[in-house]
Coordinates of C-alpha atoms and ligand atoms in Angstrom, one line a residue:
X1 CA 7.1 -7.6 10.5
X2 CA 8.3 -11.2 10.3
X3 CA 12.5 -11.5 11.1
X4 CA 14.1 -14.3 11.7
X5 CA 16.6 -13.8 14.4
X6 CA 20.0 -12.1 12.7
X7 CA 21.6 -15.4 13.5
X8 CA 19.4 -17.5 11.0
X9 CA 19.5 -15.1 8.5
X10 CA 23.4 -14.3 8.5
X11 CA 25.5 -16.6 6.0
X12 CA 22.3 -16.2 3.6
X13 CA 22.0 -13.6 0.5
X14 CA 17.9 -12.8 -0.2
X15 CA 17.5 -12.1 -3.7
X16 CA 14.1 -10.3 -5.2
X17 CA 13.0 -9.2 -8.7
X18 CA 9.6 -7.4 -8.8
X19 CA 7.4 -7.4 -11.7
X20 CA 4.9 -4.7 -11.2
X21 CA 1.7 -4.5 -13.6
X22 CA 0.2 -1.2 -13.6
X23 CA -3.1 0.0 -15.6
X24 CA -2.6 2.7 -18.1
X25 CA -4.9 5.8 -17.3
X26 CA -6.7 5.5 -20.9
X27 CA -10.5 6.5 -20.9
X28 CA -10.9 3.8 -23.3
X29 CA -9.5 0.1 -23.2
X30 CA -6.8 -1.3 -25.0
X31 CA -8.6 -2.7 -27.7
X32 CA -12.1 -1.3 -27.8
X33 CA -13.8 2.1 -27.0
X34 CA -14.9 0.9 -23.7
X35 CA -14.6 2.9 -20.8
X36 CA -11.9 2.2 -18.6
X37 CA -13.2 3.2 -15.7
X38 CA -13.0 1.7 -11.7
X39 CA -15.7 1.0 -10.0
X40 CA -18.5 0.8 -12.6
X41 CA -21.4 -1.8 -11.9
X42 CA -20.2 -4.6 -12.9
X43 CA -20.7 -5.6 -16.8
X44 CA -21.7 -2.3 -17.9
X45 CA -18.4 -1.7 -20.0
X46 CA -18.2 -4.3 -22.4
X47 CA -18.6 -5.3 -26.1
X48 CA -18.2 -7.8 -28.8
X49 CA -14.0 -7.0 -28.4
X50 CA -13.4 -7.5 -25.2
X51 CA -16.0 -10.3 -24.6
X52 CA -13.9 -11.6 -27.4
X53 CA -17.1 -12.6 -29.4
X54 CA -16.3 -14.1 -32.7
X55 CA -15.8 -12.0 -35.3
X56 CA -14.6 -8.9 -33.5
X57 CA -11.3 -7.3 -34.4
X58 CA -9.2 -5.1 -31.8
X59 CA -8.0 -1.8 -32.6
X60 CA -5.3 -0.6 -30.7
X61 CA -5.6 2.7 -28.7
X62 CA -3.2 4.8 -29.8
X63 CA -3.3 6.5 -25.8
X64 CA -2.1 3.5 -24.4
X65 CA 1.3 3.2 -26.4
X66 CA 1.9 6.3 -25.8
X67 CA 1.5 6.1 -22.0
X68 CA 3.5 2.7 -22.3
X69 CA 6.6 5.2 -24.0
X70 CA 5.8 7.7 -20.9
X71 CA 6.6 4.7 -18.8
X72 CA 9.5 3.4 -20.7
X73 CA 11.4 6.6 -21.4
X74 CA 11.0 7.7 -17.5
X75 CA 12.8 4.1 -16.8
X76 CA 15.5 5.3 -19.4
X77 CA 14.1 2.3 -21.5
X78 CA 15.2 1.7 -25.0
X79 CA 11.7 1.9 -27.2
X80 CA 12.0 -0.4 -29.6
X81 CA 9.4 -1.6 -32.2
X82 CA 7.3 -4.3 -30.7
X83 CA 4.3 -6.9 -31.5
X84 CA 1.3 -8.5 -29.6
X85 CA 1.3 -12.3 -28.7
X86 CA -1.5 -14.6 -27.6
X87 CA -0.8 -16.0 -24.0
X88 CA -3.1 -18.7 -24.4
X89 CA -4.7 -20.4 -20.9
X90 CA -8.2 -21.2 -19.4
X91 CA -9.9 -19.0 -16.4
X92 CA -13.1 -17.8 -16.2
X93 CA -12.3 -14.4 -16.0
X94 CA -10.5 -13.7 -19.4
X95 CA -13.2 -14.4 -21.7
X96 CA -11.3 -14.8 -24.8
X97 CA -9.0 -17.6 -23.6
X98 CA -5.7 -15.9 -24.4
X99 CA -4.3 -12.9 -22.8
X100 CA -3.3 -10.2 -25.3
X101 CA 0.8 -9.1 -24.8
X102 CA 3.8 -8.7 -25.4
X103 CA 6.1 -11.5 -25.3
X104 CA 10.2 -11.8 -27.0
X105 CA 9.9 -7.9 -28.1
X106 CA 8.4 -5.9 -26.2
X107 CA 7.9 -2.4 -26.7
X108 CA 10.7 -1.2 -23.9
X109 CA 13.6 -2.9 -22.5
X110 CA 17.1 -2.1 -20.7
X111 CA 16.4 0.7 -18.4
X112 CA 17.1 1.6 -14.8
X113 CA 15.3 3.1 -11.9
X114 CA 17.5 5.2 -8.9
X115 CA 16.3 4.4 -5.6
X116 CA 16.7 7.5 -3.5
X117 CA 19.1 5.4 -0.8
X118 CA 21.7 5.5 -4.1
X119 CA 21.8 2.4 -5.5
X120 CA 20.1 1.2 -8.6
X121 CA 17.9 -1.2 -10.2
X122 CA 17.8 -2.5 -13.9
X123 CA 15.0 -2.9 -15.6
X124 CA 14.2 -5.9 -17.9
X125 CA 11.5 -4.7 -19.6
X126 CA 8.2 -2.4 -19.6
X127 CA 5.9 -4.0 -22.0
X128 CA 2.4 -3.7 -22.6
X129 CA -0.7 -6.3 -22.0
X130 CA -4.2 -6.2 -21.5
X131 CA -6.3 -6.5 -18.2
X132 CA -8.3 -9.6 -17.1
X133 CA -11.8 -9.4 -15.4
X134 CA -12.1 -9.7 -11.7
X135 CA -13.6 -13.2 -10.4
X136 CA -15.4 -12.5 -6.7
X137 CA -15.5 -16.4 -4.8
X138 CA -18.6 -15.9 -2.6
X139 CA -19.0 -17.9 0.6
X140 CA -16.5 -19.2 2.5
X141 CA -13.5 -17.0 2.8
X142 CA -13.4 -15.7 -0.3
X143 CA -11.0 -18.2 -1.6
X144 CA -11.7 -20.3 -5.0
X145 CA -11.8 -24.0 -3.0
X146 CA -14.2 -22.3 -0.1
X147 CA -16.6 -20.6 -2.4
X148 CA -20.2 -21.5 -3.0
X149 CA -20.0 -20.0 -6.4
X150 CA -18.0 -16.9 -8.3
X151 CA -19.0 -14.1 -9.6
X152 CA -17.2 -12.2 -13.0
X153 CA -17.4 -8.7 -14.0
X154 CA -15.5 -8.2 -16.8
X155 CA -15.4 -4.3 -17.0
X156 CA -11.2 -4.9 -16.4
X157 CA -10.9 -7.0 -19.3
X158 CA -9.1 -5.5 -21.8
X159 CA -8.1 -2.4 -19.7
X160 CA -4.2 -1.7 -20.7
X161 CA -0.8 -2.5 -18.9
X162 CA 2.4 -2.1 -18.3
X163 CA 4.1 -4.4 -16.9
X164 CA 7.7 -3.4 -15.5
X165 CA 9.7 -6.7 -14.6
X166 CA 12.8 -5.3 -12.7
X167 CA 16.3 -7.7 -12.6
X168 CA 16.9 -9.4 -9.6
X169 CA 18.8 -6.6 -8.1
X170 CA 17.0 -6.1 -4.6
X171 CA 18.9 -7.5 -1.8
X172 CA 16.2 -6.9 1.1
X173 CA 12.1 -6.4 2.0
X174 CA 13.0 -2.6 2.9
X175 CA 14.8 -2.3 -0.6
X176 CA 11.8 -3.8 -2.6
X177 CA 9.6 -1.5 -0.7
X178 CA 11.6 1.7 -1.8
X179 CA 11.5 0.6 -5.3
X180 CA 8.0 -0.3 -5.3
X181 CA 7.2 3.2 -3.7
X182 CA 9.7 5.0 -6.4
X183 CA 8.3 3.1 -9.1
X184 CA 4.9 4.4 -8.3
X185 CA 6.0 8.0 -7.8
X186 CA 7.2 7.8 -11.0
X187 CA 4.1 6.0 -12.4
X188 CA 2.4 8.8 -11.2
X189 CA 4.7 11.6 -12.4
X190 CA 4.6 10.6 -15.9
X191 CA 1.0 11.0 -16.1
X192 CA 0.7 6.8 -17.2
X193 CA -1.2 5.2 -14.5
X194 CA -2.2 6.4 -10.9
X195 CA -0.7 4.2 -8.7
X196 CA -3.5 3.5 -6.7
X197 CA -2.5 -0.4 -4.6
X198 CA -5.6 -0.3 -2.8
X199 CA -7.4 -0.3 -6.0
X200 CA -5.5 -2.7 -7.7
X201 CA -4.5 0.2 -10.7
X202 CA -0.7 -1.5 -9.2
X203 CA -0.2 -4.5 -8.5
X204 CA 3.6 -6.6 -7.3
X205 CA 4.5 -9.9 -7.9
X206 CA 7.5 -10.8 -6.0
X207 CA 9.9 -13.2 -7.1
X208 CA 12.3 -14.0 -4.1
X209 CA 15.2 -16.5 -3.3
X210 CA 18.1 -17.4 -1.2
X211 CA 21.8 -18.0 -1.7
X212 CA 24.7 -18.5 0.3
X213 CA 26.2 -15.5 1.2
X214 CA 29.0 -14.4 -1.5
X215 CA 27.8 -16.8 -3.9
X216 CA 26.9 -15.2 -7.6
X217 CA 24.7 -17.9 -9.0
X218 CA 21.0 -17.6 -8.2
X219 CA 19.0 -19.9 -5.7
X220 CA 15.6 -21.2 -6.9
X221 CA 12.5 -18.5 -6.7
X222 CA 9.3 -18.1 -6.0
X223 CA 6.9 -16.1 -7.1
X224 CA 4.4 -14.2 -4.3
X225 CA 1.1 -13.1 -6.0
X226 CA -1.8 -10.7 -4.4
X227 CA 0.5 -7.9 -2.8
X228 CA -1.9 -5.3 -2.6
X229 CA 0.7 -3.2 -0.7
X230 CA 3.7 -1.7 0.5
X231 CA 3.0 -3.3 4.0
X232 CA 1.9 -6.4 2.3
X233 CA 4.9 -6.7 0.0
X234 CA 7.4 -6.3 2.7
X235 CA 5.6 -8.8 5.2
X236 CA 5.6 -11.5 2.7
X237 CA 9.0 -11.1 1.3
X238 CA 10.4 -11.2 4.6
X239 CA 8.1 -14.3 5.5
X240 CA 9.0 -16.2 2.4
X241 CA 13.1 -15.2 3.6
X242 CA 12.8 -16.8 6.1
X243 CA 10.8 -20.0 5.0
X244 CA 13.5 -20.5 2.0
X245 CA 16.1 -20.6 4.6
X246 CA 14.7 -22.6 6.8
X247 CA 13.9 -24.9 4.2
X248 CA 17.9 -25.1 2.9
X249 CA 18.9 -25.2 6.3
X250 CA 17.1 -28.1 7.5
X251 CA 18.8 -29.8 4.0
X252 CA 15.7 -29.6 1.6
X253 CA 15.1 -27.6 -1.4
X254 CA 13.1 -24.9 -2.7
X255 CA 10.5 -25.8 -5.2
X256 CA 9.7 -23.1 -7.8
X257 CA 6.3 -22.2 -7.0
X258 CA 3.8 -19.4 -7.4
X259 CA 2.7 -18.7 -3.9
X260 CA -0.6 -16.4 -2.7
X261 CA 0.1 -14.5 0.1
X262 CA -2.2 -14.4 2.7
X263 CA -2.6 -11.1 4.3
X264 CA -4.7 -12.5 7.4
X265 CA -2.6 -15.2 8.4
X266 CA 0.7 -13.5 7.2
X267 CA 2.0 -16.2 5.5
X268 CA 2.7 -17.6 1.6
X269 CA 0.8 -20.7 0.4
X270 CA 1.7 -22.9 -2.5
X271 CA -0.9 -22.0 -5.5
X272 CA 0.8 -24.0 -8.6
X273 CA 3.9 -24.7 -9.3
X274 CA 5.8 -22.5 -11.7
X275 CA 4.2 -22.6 -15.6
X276 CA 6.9 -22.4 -18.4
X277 CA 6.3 -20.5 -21.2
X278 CA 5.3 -23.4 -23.1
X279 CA 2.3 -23.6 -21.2
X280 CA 1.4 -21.1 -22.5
X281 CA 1.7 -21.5 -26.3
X282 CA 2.6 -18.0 -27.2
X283 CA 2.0 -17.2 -31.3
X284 CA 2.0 -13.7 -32.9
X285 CA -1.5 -12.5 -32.6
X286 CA -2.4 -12.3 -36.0
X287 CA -4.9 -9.4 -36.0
X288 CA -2.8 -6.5 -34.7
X289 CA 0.3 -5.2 -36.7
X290 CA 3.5 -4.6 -35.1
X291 CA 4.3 -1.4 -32.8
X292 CA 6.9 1.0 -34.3
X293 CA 6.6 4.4 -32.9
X294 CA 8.7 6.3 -35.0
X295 CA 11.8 9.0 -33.8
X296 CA 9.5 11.3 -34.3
X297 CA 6.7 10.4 -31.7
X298 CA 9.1 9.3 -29.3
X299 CA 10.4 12.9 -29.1
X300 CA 7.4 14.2 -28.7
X301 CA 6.9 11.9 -26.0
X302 CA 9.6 12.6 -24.3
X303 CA 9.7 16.5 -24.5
X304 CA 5.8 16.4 -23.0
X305 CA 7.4 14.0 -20.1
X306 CA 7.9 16.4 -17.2
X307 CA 10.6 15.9 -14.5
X308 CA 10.7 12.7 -12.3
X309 CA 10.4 12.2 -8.8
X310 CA 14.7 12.1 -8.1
X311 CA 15.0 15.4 -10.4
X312 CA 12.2 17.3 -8.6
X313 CA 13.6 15.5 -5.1
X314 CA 16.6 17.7 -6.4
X315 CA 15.0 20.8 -7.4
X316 CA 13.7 21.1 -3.7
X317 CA 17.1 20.1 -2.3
X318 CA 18.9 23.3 -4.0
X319 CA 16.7 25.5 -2.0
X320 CA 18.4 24.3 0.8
X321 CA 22.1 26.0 -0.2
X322 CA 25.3 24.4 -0.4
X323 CA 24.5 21.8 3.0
X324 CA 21.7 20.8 1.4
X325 CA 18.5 19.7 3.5
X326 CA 19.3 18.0 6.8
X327 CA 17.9 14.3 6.8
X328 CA 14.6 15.7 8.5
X329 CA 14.4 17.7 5.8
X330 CA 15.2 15.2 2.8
X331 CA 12.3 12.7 4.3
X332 CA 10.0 15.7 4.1
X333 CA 11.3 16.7 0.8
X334 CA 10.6 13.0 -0.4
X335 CA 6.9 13.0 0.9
X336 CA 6.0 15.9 -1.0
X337 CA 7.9 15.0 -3.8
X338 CA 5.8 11.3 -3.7
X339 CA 2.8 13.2 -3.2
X340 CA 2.9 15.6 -6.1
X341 CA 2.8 18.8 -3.5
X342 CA 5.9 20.2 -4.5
X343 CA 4.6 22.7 -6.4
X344 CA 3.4 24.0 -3.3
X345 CA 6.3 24.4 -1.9
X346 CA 7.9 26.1 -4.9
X347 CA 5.0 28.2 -5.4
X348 CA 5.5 29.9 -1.7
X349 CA 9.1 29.9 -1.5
X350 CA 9.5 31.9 -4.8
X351 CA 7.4 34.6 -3.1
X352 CA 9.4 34.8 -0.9
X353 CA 8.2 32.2 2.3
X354 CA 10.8 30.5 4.3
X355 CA 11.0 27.3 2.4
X356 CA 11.5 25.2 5.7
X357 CA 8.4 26.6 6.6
X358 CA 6.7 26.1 3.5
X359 CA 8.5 22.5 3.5
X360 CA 7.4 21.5 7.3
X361 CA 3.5 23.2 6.5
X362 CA 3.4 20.7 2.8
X363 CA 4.6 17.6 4.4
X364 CA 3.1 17.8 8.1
X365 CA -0.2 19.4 7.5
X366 CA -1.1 19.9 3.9
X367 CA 0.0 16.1 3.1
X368 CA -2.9 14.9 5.8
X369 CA -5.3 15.6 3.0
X370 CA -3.3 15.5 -0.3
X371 CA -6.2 15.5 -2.7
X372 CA -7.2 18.7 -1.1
X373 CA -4.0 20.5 -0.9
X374 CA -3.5 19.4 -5.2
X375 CA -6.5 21.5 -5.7
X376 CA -5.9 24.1 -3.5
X377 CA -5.5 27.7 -4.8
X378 CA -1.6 28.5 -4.7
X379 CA -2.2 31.8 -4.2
X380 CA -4.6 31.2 -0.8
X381 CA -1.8 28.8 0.6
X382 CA 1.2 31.2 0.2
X383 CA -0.7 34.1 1.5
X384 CA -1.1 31.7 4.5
X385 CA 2.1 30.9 4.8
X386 CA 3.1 34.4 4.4
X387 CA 0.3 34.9 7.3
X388 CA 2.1 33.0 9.5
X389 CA 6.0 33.6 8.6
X390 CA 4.9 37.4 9.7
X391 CA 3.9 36.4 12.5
X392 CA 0.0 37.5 12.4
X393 CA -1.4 33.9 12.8
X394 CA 1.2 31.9 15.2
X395 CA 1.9 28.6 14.1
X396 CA -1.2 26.7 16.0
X397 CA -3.5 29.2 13.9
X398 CA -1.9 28.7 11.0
X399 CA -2.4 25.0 10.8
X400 CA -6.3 25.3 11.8
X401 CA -6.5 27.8 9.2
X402 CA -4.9 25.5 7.0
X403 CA -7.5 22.3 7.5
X404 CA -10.4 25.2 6.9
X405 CA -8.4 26.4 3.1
X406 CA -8.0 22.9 2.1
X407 CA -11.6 21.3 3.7
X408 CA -13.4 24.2 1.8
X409 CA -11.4 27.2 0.4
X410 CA -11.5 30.8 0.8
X411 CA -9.2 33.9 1.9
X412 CA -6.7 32.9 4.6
X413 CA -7.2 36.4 6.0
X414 CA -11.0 36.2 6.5
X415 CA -11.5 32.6 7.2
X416 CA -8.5 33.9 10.4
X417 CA -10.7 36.7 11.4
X418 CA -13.5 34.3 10.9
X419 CA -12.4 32.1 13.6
X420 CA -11.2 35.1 16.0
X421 CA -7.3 35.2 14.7
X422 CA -7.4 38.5 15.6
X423 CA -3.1 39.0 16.1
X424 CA -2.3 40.5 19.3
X425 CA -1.2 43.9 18.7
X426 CA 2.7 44.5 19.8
X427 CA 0.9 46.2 22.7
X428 CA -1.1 44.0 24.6
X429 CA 1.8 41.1 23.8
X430 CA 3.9 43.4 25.4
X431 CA 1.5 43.6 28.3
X432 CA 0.9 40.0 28.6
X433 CA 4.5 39.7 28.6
X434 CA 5.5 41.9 31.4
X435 CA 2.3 40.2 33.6
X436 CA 3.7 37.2 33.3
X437 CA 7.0 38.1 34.1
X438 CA 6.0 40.2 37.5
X439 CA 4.2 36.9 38.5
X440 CA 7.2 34.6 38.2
X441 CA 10.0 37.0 39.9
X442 CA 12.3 34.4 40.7
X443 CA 12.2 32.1 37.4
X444 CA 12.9 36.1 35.4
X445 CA 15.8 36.5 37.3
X446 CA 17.5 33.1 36.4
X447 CA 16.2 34.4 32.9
X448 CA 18.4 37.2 33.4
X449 CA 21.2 35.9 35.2
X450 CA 22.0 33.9 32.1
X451 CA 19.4 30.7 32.3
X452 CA 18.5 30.8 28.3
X453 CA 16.3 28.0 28.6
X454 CA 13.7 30.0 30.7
X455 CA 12.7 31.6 28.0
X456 CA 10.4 28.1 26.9
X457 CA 9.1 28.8 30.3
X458 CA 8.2 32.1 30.0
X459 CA 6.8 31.9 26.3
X460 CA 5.0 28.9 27.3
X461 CA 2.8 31.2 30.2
X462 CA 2.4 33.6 27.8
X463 CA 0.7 31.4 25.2
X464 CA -1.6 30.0 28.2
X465 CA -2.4 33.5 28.9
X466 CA -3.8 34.8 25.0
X467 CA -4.9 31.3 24.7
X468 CA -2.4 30.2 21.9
X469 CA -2.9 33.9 20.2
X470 CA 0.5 34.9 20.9
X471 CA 3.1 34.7 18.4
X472 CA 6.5 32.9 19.2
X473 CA 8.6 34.6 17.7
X474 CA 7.4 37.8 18.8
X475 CA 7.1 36.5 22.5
X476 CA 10.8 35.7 22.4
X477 CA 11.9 38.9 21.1
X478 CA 10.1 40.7 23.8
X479 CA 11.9 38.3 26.0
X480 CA 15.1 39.3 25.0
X481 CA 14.3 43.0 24.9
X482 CA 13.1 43.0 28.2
X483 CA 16.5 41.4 29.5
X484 CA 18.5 43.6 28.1
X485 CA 17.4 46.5 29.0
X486 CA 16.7 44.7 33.0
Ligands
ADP501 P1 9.2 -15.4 -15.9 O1 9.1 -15.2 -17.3 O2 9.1 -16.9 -15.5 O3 8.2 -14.6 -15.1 P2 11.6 -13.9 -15.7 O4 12.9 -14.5 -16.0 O5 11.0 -13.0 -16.7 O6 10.7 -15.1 -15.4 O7 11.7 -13.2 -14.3 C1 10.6 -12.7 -13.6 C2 11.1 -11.9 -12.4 O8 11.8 -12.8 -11.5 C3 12.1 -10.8 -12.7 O9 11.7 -9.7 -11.9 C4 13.4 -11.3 -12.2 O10 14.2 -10.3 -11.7 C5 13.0 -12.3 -11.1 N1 13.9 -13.4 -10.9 C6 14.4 -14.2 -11.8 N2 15.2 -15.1 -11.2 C7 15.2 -14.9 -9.9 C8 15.8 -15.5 -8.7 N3 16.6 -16.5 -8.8 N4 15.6 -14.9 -7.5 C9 14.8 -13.8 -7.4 N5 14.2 -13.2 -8.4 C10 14.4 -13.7 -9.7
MG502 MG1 6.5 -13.3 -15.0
ZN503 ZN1 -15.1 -3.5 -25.1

């Protein structure tokens, strides 16, 4: 990551305001009854609407407002009745000229997000707009001015929005990070949009500028397009930080400016400077009627709205007692949380699994392959768990039996015996034990004599010895049953 040195940066304040679009999870577009679907050869899913052929007339998908309330009402939003606007500019890949959305009443505004370090962020507003198609520039590096010629597919046009335009209330590249990966987890939660960066389903803009330390008036932004993620995002921030004060140091100014950032050479470029809204001769589109979800609807909505990311970050923490989790424990509890594997952990703790190990198991192992472990029979993975806490798999068995459940399914039991988990019996543990202690006679009488920390040494042979069969916990009670009665 880019820093400049603490001494450049001290004396200067960065300021950042995200506006995050995010496509709605509709299996039709916004306007027409196109599939909304990624990935599609290119041109297949289009028609007179979103090709914005004269003559057609949109009708609005009833889906998509709904998912834009999801999104609002999870941002404690106020919904509000809305209407559409034409945003009205010229590129190739918005076929109709004008960008369907929502301009001076948007359909939610005034909410919050709580970023799990505590502090929070105010949202401006969540409202909703349609997709544009995606221009390829072949030839060159990919980039408009070095391309041969472009290519269009406009399967995206029309797909719905949201666009959620946060205040300028993030102080750092780490904090606009956390929101961005919050604002996702919550994206996903609600059941509105999947999140996906690396398939553009999200996409950041980030708007960032400098001020003097302690000063409360805002420095001159700029806006940073084509963050594709979280790495991204917080490599270009920090870049453009640095750049802005540099630029104020040496005496100059900051020019408003929409700048691209350019992954490769991990820098931002100047694109355009900044367009006003004039530009863009917004007028009421006039074949859609206003959006006014009634109180009805919009409890509806919000009853169907399960439990966000900081509740259900919560409603693992209360397993964990009074103390609460440790910090190890909280980072876990945030990546199952983020990767919608909680219920995993819930499952097998209410029947009765150690929920540290059910925790530890969710985020170390089962989060390697999170698709899998989504789909994976609840039942199979607390029975594993169950396996293990008893101590008939030790813990190295339990995670290869674990890659097997979630790679192709089946009965934790059998796919163990499968692979020759056989448990060692209490007996021939026992006897390994006591071999391994006549061969080290001088290291068990340290044991003895008081030297706790042996007992690593001596569990550590045994494993060698069954070949990682043994079980831990079992080994170190034999230990200590051994001692005392030496
Ligand atoms: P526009 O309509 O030109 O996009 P907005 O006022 O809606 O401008 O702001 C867009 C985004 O820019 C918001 O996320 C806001 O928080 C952020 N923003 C506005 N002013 C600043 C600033 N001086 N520094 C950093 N971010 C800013
Ligand atoms: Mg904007
Ligand atoms: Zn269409």
């Amino acid at each position: 990551m880019t820093t400049a040195s603490a001494s450049e940066r001290s004396g200067w304040e960065p300021v950042i305001g995200l506006e995050v679009h995010c496509e709605l999870r509709t299996a039709t577009k916004m306007f027409c009854g196109c599939r909304n679907a990624f990935g599609d050869e290119p041109n297949t899913n289009v028609c007179p609407v979103c090709l914005g052929l004269p003559g057609s007339l949109p009708v609005l998908n009833r889906r998509a407002v709904e998912y834009a309330m999801r999104i609002g009402l999870a941002l404690h939003c106020q919904v509000q009745p809305s209407i559409f606007h034409r945003k009205n500019y010229f590129y190739p890949d918005m076929p109709k000229d004008y960008q369907v959305s929502q301009y001076d009443e948007p359909i939610n505004v005034q909410g919050f997000l709580q970023l799990p370090d505590g502090s929070t962020v105010r949202i401006e507003r969540a409202h909703m707009e349609e997709d544009t198609g995606k221009t390829t520039h072949v030839g060159g590096g990919g980039r408009i001015h070095e391309a041969g010629h472009s290519l269009v597919d406009y399967n995206r046009a029309g797909v719905p929005l949201v666009e959620i335009v946060s205040a300028p209330d993030l102080r750092s590249s780490a904090q606009a990070r956390l929101y961005a990966a919050e604002l996702r987890a919550i994206l996903v939660a609600s059941g509105a949009s999947d999140g996906r960066m690396e398939e553009g389903s999200m996409r950041v803009d980030a708007n960032v500028s400098v001020r003097p330390a302690r000063s409360d008036t805002l420095g001159t932004r700029c806006e940073i397009k084509n963050l594709n993620s979280l790495r991204s995002l917080g490599r270009a921030i920090d870049f453009e930080i640095d750049r802005q004060i540099a630029l104020l140091q040496a005496g100059e100014r900051v020019v408003q400016q929409t700048r691209h950032w350019d992954e490769g050479e991990g820098r931002t470029v100047a694109l355009r400077s900044k367009e006003e809204a004039f530009d863009y001769r917004y007028f009421p589109e006039p074949d859609l009627v206003p959006v006014a979800p009634d109180e009805a609807w919009q409890r509806q909505v919000a009853e169907a709205l399960g439990p966000m990311p900081a509740e259900r970050r919560q409603q693992l923490a209360r397993r964990f007692g009074q103390q609460g989790p440790d910090s190890a424990r909280a980072d876990q509890i945030a990546t199952v949380v983020e990767l919608d594997l909680d219920p995993l952990v819930h499952a097998a703790a209410d029947a009765g699994v150690d929920v540290s190990l059910a925790l530890a198991r969710t985020a170390n192992e089962a989060a390697a392959d999170a698709e899998a472990a989504r789909r994976v029979d609840r039942d199979a993975y607390r029975a594993l768990l169950q396996l293990e806490q008893r101590g008939s798999l030790s813990a190295t068995q339990a995670k290869t039996v674990l890659g097997e459940l979630l790679a192709s399914g089946g009965d934790p039991a059998e796919i163990a015996r499968r692979l020759g988990f056989e448990a060692l019996g209490e007996d021939s543990l026992a006897g390994v034990v006591g071999e391994v202690i006549a061969a080290n006679p001088a290291e068990w009488e340290r044991y003895c004599g008081g030297e706790d920390k042996l007992a690593g040494f001596f569990t550590g042979k045994v494993m060698k010895a069954t070949g990682g069969k043994a079980n831990g916990k079992l080994v170190a009670a034999e230990l200590q049953r051994r001692r005392a009665g030496s």
